[in-house]
Amino acid sequence: MNVRSIDHVNLRIPADGLADARTFYADALGFELEGVDRFEAGEKPFFDVRLAPAHVIHLWPTDEFDSPEATNYDHVALVVEEDVESVKETLAAAGIDVEQELDSPLGATGEAGAVYVRDPFGYRVELKEPVEAT
């Protein structure tokens, strides 16, 4: 078996989390929310955060939501097109605090600068600049 990429990640959120998801993922980070109409119409139990043409996060609102803890979740890492300084400026303009900044965390594509933030549901998100070509 040869995996090409991750298609999606499923994250549970509070039942009333749609507005917070829109504020954080769409308004602050600039990602598109998809499937909201179908979710609100009861046609599907989740909606999507479109990260890239072939990558999404499924957000599943539920009454049984438990905030993530260090014992059951650490973070999801997203490689972004911008450098860390541009990412920090975007976050600051949106009022989002940087929890941690690392010069070169190792990931699937190599080492590059990254910042870590929390979404409104407690999930840690790594925003990593592209790895420089060698």
PDB file of N, CA and C in Angstrom, residues 52-124:
ATOM      1  N   ALA A  52      -7.222  22.676   1.154  1.00  0.00           N
ATOM      2  CA  ALA A  52      -6.600  22.691  -0.168  1.00  0.00           C
ATOM      3  C   ALA A  52      -7.510  21.874  -1.082  1.00  0.00           C
ATOM      4  N   PRO A  53      -7.279  21.877  -2.381  1.00  0.00           N
ATOM      5  CA  PRO A  53      -8.185  21.154  -3.267  1.00  0.00           C
ATOM      6  C   PRO A  53      -8.447  19.695  -2.872  1.00  0.00           C
ATOM      7  N   ALA A  54      -7.474  19.024  -2.306  1.00  0.00           N
ATOM      8  CA  ALA A  54      -7.653  17.605  -1.969  1.00  0.00           C
ATOM      9  C   ALA A  54      -7.595  17.319  -0.470  1.00  0.00           C
ATOM     10  N   HIS A  55      -7.767  18.340   0.369  1.00  0.00           N
ATOM     11  CA  HIS A  55      -7.632  18.141   1.811  1.00  0.00           C
ATOM     12  C   HIS A  55      -8.692  18.924   2.581  1.00  0.00           C
ATOM     13  N   VAL A  56      -9.385  18.240   3.512  1.00  0.00           N
ATOM     14  CA  VAL A  56     -10.394  18.888   4.333  1.00  0.00           C
ATOM     15  C   VAL A  56     -10.292  18.417   5.777  1.00  0.00           C
ATOM     16  N   ILE A  57     -10.862  19.225   6.652  1.00  0.00           N
ATOM     17  CA  ILE A  57     -11.138  18.801   8.022  1.00  0.00           C
ATOM     18  C   ILE A  57     -12.652  18.689   8.122  1.00  0.00           C
ATOM     19  N   HIS A  58     -13.149  17.511   8.501  1.00  0.00           N
ATOM     20  CA  HIS A  58     -14.572  17.337   8.772  1.00  0.00           C
ATOM     21  C   HIS A  58     -14.806  17.765  10.216  1.00  0.00           C
ATOM     22  N   LEU A  59     -15.670  18.729  10.439  1.00  0.00           N
ATOM     23  CA  LEU A  59     -16.053  19.141  11.791  1.00  0.00           C
ATOM     24  C   LEU A  59     -17.432  18.564  12.093  1.00  0.00           C
ATOM     25  N   TRP A  60     -17.498  17.750  13.152  1.00  0.00           N
ATOM     26  CA  TRP A  60     -18.703  17.018  13.528  1.00  0.00           C
ATOM     27  C   TRP A  60     -19.275  17.597  14.816  1.00  0.00           C
ATOM     28  N   PRO A  61     -20.270  18.474  14.738  1.00  0.00           N
ATOM     29  CA  PRO A  61     -20.902  18.986  15.954  1.00  0.00           C
ATOM     30  C   PRO A  61     -21.620  17.864  16.710  1.00  0.00           C
ATOM     31  N   THR A  62     -21.437  17.840  18.025  1.00  0.00           N
ATOM     32  CA  THR A  62     -22.062  16.802  18.838  1.00  0.00           C
ATOM     33  C   THR A  62     -22.316  17.308  20.249  1.00  0.00           C
ATOM     34  N   ASP A  63     -23.399  16.828  20.842  1.00  0.00           N
ATOM     35  CA  ASP A  63     -23.696  17.150  22.240  1.00  0.00           C
ATOM     36  C   ASP A  63     -22.717  16.475  23.188  1.00  0.00           C
ATOM     37  N   GLU A  64     -22.063  15.405  22.736  1.00  0.00           N
ATOM     38  CA  GLU A  64     -21.142  14.650  23.584  1.00  0.00           C
ATOM     39  C   GLU A  64     -19.692  15.120  23.438  1.00  0.00           C
ATOM     40  N   PHE A  65     -19.476  16.346  23.011  1.00  0.00           N
ATOM     41  CA  PHE A  65     -18.120  16.855  22.795  1.00  0.00           C
ATOM     42  C   PHE A  65     -17.327  16.893  24.096  1.00  0.00           C
ATOM     43  N   ASP A  66     -16.104  16.377  24.052  1.00  0.00           N
ATOM     44  CA  ASP A  66     -15.132  16.497  25.134  1.00  0.00           C
ATOM     45  C   ASP A  66     -13.940  17.267  24.591  1.00  0.00           C
ATOM     46  N   SER A  67     -13.528  18.310  25.279  1.00  0.00           N
ATOM     47  CA  SER A  67     -12.364  19.080  24.840  1.00  0.00           C
ATOM     48  C   SER A  67     -11.143  18.181  24.735  1.00  0.00           C
ATOM     49  N   PRO A  68     -10.313  18.415  23.720  1.00  0.00           N
ATOM     50  CA  PRO A  68      -9.101  17.607  23.593  1.00  0.00           C
ATOM     51  C   PRO A  68      -8.153  17.875  24.752  1.00  0.00           C
ATOM     52  N   GLU A  69      -7.447  16.831  25.142  1.00  0.00           N
ATOM     53  CA  GLU A  69      -6.462  16.928  26.213  1.00  0.00           C
ATOM     54  C   GLU A  69      -5.148  16.357  25.709  1.00  0.00           C
ATOM     55  N   ALA A  70      -4.092  16.628  26.412  1.00  0.00           N
ATOM     56  CA  ALA A  70      -2.776  16.140  26.015  1.00  0.00           C
ATOM     57  C   ALA A  70      -2.738  14.618  25.908  1.00  0.00           C
ATOM     58  N   THR A  71      -3.650  13.938  26.586  1.00  0.00           N
ATOM     59  CA  THR A  71      -3.637  12.478  26.548  1.00  0.00           C
ATOM     60  C   THR A  71      -4.368  11.900  25.341  1.00  0.00           C
ATOM     61  N   ASN A  72      -5.198  12.703  24.642  1.00  0.00           N
ATOM     62  CA  ASN A  72      -5.941  12.137  23.520  1.00  0.00           C
ATOM     63  C   ASN A  72      -5.779  12.904  22.209  1.00  0.00           C
ATOM     64  N   TYR A  73      -4.996  13.977  22.192  1.00  0.00           N
ATOM     65  CA  TYR A  73      -4.807  14.769  20.971  1.00  0.00           C
ATOM     66  C   TYR A  73      -3.631  15.705  21.191  1.00  0.00           C
ATOM     67  N   ASP A  74      -2.793  15.865  20.168  1.00  0.00           N
ATOM     68  CA  ASP A  74      -1.752  16.871  20.270  1.00  0.00           C
ATOM     69  C   ASP A  74      -1.994  17.989  19.270  1.00  0.00           C
ATOM     70  N   HIS A  75      -1.856  17.724  17.965  1.00  0.00           N
ATOM     71  CA  HIS A  75      -2.114  18.787  16.995  1.00  0.00           C
ATOM     72  C   HIS A  75      -2.257  18.222  15.587  1.00  0.00           C
ATOM     73  N   VAL A  76      -2.820  19.049  14.717  1.00  0.00           N
ATOM     74  CA  VAL A  76      -2.818  18.784  13.287  1.00  0.00           C
ATOM     75  C   VAL A  76      -1.902  19.840  12.675  1.00  0.00           C
ATOM     76  N   ALA A  77      -1.033  19.417  11.759  1.00  0.00           N
ATOM     77  CA  ALA A  77      -0.056  20.319  11.153  1.00  0.00           C
ATOM     78  C   ALA A  77      -0.466  20.634   9.716  1.00  0.00           C
ATOM     79  N   LEU A  78      -0.489  21.923   9.401  1.00  0.00           N
ATOM     80  CA  LEU A  78      -0.852  22.388   8.065  1.00  0.00           C
ATOM     81  C   LEU A  78       0.314  23.162   7.475  1.00  0.00           C
ATOM     82  N   VAL A  79       0.791  22.753   6.300  1.00  0.00           N
ATOM     83  CA  VAL A  79       1.810  23.525   5.598  1.00  0.00           C
ATOM     84  C   VAL A  79       1.077  24.626   4.849  1.00  0.00           C
ATOM     85  N   VAL A  80       1.476  25.863   5.095  1.00  0.00           N
ATOM     86  CA  VAL A  80       0.857  27.015   4.436  1.00  0.00           C
ATOM     87  C   VAL A  80       1.850  27.617   3.448  1.00  0.00           C
ATOM     88  N   GLU A  81       1.376  28.425   2.547  1.00  0.00           N
ATOM     89  CA  GLU A  81       2.246  29.031   1.531  1.00  0.00           C
ATOM     90  C   GLU A  81       3.086  30.181   2.088  1.00  0.00           C
ATOM     91  N   GLU A  82       2.609  30.812   3.158  1.00  0.00           N
ATOM     92  CA  GLU A  82       3.253  32.004   3.696  1.00  0.00           C
ATOM     93  C   GLU A  82       4.397  31.640   4.647  1.00  0.00           C
ATOM     94  N   ASP A  83       5.308  32.603   4.854  1.00  0.00           N
ATOM     95  CA  ASP A  83       6.354  32.401   5.846  1.00  0.00           C
ATOM     96  C   ASP A  83       5.792  32.678   7.240  1.00  0.00           C
ATOM     97  N   VAL A  84       6.538  32.292   8.267  1.00  0.00           N
ATOM     98  CA  VAL A  84       6.059  32.400   9.640  1.00  0.00           C
ATOM     99  C   VAL A  84       5.722  33.843  10.009  1.00  0.00           C
ATOM    100  N   GLU A  85       6.532  34.810   9.586  1.00  0.00           N
ATOM    101  CA  GLU A  85       6.261  36.206   9.932  1.00  0.00           C
ATOM    102  C   GLU A  85       4.926  36.669   9.355  1.00  0.00           C
ATOM    103  N   SER A  86       4.624  36.291   8.125  1.00  0.00           N
ATOM    104  CA  SER A  86       3.334  36.641   7.522  1.00  0.00           C
ATOM    105  C   SER A  86       2.190  35.967   8.248  1.00  0.00           C
ATOM    106  N   VAL A  87       2.379  34.710   8.638  1.00  0.00           N
ATOM    107  CA  VAL A  87       1.355  33.986   9.388  1.00  0.00           C
ATOM    108  C   VAL A  87       1.086  34.696  10.714  1.00  0.00           C
ATOM    109  N   LYS A  88       2.153  35.088  11.410  1.00  0.00           N
ATOM    110  CA  LYS A  88       1.983  35.772  12.693  1.00  0.00           C
ATOM    111  C   LYS A  88       1.241  37.096  12.517  1.00  0.00           C
ATOM    112  N   GLU A  89       1.521  37.829  11.446  1.00  0.00           N
ATOM    113  CA  GLU A  89       0.807  39.084  11.179  1.00  0.00           C
ATOM    114  C   GLU A  89      -0.676  38.833  10.943  1.00  0.00           C
ATOM    115  N   THR A  90      -0.994  37.800  10.173  1.00  0.00           N
ATOM    116  CA  THR A  90      -2.391  37.442   9.904  1.00  0.00           C
ATOM    117  C   THR A  90      -3.101  37.067  11.199  1.00  0.00           C
ATOM    118  N   LEU A  91      -2.445  36.264  12.022  1.00  0.00           N
ATOM    119  CA  LEU A  91      -3.034  35.851  13.294  1.00  0.00           C
ATOM    120  C   LEU A  91      -3.253  37.046  14.215  1.00  0.00           C
ATOM    121  N   ALA A  92      -2.264  37.923  14.304  1.00  0.00           N
ATOM    122  CA  ALA A  92      -2.379  39.102  15.167  1.00  0.00           C
ATOM    123  C   ALA A  92      -3.546  39.979  14.713  1.00  0.00           C
ATOM    124  N   ALA A  93      -3.691  40.162  13.403  1.00  0.00           N
ATOM    125  CA  ALA A  93      -4.778  40.982  12.880  1.00  0.00           C
ATOM    126  C   ALA A  93      -6.143  40.381  13.208  1.00  0.00           C
ATOM    127  N   ALA A  94      -6.187  39.043  13.340  1.00  0.00           N
ATOM    128  CA  ALA A  94      -7.443  38.358  13.663  1.00  0.00           C
ATOM    129  C   ALA A  94      -7.642  38.190  15.165  1.00  0.00           C
ATOM    130  N   GLY A  95      -6.676  38.654  15.964  1.00  0.00           N
ATOM    131  CA  GLY A  95      -6.790  38.540  17.414  1.00  0.00           C
ATOM    132  C   GLY A  95      -6.529  37.139  17.937  1.00  0.00           C
ATOM    133  N   ILE A  96      -5.751  36.353  17.201  1.00  0.00           N
ATOM    134  CA  ILE A  96      -5.442  34.978  17.607  1.00  0.00           C
ATOM    135  C   ILE A  96      -4.032  34.944  18.193  1.00  0.00           C
ATOM    136  N   ASP A  97      -3.920  34.443  19.415  1.00  0.00           N
ATOM    137  CA  ASP A  97      -2.633  34.355  20.093  1.00  0.00           C
ATOM    138  C   ASP A  97      -1.825  33.164  19.594  1.00  0.00           C
ATOM    139  N   VAL A  98      -0.541  33.386  19.392  1.00  0.00           N
ATOM    140  CA  VAL A  98       0.384  32.294  19.079  1.00  0.00           C
ATOM    141  C   VAL A  98       0.753  31.632  20.392  1.00  0.00           C
ATOM    142  N   GLU A  99       0.510  30.343  20.482  1.00  0.00           N
ATOM    143  CA  GLU A  99       0.820  29.588  21.695  1.00  0.00           C
ATOM    144  C   GLU A  99       2.299  29.220  21.764  1.00  0.00           C
ATOM    145  N   GLN A 100       2.874  28.905  20.613  1.00  0.00           N
ATOM    146  CA  GLN A 100       4.273  28.491  20.561  1.00  0.00           C
ATOM    147  C   GLN A 100       4.802  28.756  19.156  1.00  0.00           C
ATOM    148  N   GLU A 101       6.086  29.074  19.075  1.00  0.00           N
ATOM    149  CA  GLU A 101       6.762  29.215  17.777  1.00  0.00           C
ATOM    150  C   GLU A 101       8.019  28.372  17.822  1.00  0.00           C
ATOM    151  N   LEU A 102       8.237  27.582  16.773  1.00  0.00           N
ATOM    152  CA  LEU A 102       9.439  26.749  16.678  1.00  0.00           C
ATOM    153  C   LEU A 102      10.154  27.061  15.369  1.00  0.00           C
ATOM    154  N   ASP A 103      11.484  27.080  15.421  1.00  0.00           N
ATOM    155  CA  ASP A 103      12.268  27.404  14.239  1.00  0.00           C
ATOM    156  C   ASP A 103      12.241  26.314  13.179  1.00  0.00           C
ATOM    157  N   SER A 104      12.272  25.050  13.604  1.00  0.00           N
ATOM    158  CA  SER A 104      12.365  23.998  12.594  1.00  0.00           C
ATOM    159  C   SER A 104      11.827  22.648  13.074  1.00  0.00           C
ATOM    160  N   PRO A 105      10.523  22.576  13.383  1.00  0.00           N
ATOM    161  CA  PRO A 105       9.976  21.269  13.733  1.00  0.00           C
ATOM    162  C   PRO A 105      10.015  20.342  12.521  1.00  0.00           C
ATOM    163  N   LEU A 106      10.292  19.083  12.780  1.00  0.00           N
ATOM    164  CA  LEU A 106      10.366  18.087  11.723  1.00  0.00           C
ATOM    165  C   LEU A 106       8.967  17.604  11.381  1.00  0.00           C
ATOM    166  N   GLY A 107       8.661  17.521  10.112  1.00  0.00           N
ATOM    167  CA  GLY A 107       7.376  17.005   9.656  1.00  0.00           C
ATOM    168  C   GLY A 107       7.570  16.141   8.424  1.00  0.00           C
ATOM    169  N   ALA A 108       6.497  15.764   7.795  1.00  0.00           N
ATOM    170  CA  ALA A 108       6.545  14.875   6.639  1.00  0.00           C
ATOM    171  C   ALA A 108       7.332  15.469   5.475  1.00  0.00           C
ATOM    172  N   THR A 109       7.322  16.804   5.353  1.00  0.00           N
ATOM    173  CA  THR A 109       8.006  17.449   4.235  1.00  0.00           C
ATOM    174  C   THR A 109       9.381  17.979   4.614  1.00  0.00           C
ATOM    175  N   GLY A 110       9.791  17.794   5.871  1.00  0.00           N
ATOM    176  CA  GLY A 110      11.083  18.266   6.333  1.00  0.00           C
ATOM    177  C   GLY A 110      10.947  19.273   7.461  1.00  0.00           C
ATOM    178  N   GLU A 111      11.988  20.060   7.690  1.00  0.00           N
ATOM    179  CA  GLU A 111      12.014  21.031   8.767  1.00  0.00           C
ATOM    180  C   GLU A 111      11.784  22.441   8.232  1.00  0.00           C
ATOM    181  N   ALA A 112      10.925  23.180   8.921  1.00  0.00           N
ATOM    182  CA  ALA A 112      10.638  24.574   8.556  1.00  0.00           C
ATOM    183  C   ALA A 112       9.986  25.241   9.757  1.00  0.00           C
ATOM    184  N   GLY A 113      10.013  26.560   9.784  1.00  0.00           N
ATOM    185  CA  GLY A 113       9.429  27.300  10.889  1.00  0.00           C
ATOM    186  C   GLY A 113       7.928  27.084  11.004  1.00  0.00           C
ATOM    187  N   ALA A 114       7.429  27.180  12.236  1.00  0.00           N
ATOM    188  CA  ALA A 114       5.999  26.954  12.463  1.00  0.00           C
ATOM    189  C   ALA A 114       5.532  27.699  13.698  1.00  0.00           C
ATOM    190  N   VAL A 115       4.237  28.007  13.710  1.00  0.00           N
ATOM    191  CA  VAL A 115       3.583  28.539  14.896  1.00  0.00           C
ATOM    192  C   VAL A 115       2.415  27.625  15.236  1.00  0.00           C
ATOM    193  N   TYR A 116       2.059  27.628  16.530  1.00  0.00           N
ATOM    194  CA  TYR A 116       0.968  26.797  17.024  1.00  0.00           C
ATOM    195  C   TYR A 116      -0.078  27.692  17.656  1.00  0.00           C
ATOM    196  N   VAL A 117      -1.348  27.432  17.302  1.00  0.00           N
ATOM    197  CA  VAL A 117      -2.481  28.166  17.848  1.00  0.00           C
ATOM    198  C   VAL A 117      -3.532  27.161  18.305  1.00  0.00           C
ATOM    199  N   ARG A 118      -4.513  27.637  19.054  1.00  0.00           N
ATOM    200  CA  ARG A 118      -5.655  26.801  19.469  1.00  0.00           C
ATOM    201  C   ARG A 118      -6.899  27.278  18.740  1.00  0.00           C
ATOM    202  N   ASP A 119      -7.663  26.331  18.224  1.00  0.00           N
ATOM    203  CA  ASP A 119      -8.944  26.719  17.649  1.00  0.00           C
ATOM    204  C   ASP A 119      -9.941  26.912  18.782  1.00  0.00           C
ATOM    205  N   PRO A 120     -11.156  27.381  18.510  1.00  0.00           N
ATOM    206  CA  PRO A 120     -12.090  27.673  19.598  1.00  0.00           C
ATOM    207  C   PRO A 120     -12.555  26.446  20.377  1.00  0.00           C
ATOM    208  N   PHE A 121     -12.230  25.255  19.891  1.00  0.00           N
ATOM    209  CA  PHE A 121     -12.670  24.018  20.539  1.00  0.00           C
ATOM    210  C   PHE A 121     -11.556  23.362  21.346  1.00  0.00           C
ATOM    211  N   GLY A 122     -10.372  23.985  21.353  1.00  0.00           N
ATOM    212  CA  GLY A 122      -9.245  23.467  22.104  1.00  0.00           C
ATOM    213  C   GLY A 122      -8.258  22.661  21.287  1.00  0.00           C
ATOM    214  N   TYR A 123      -8.516  22.480  20.000  1.00  0.00           N
ATOM    215  CA  TYR A 123      -7.586  21.738  19.157  1.00  0.00           C
ATOM    216  C   TYR A 123      -6.373  22.608  18.843  1.00  0.00           C
ATOM    217  N   ARG A 124      -5.205  22.014  18.939  1.00  0.00           N
ATOM    218  CA  ARG A 124      -3.967  22.715  18.616  1.00  0.00           C
ATOM    219  C   ARG A 124      -3.708  22.556  17.121  1.00  0.00           C
TER     220      ARG A 124
END
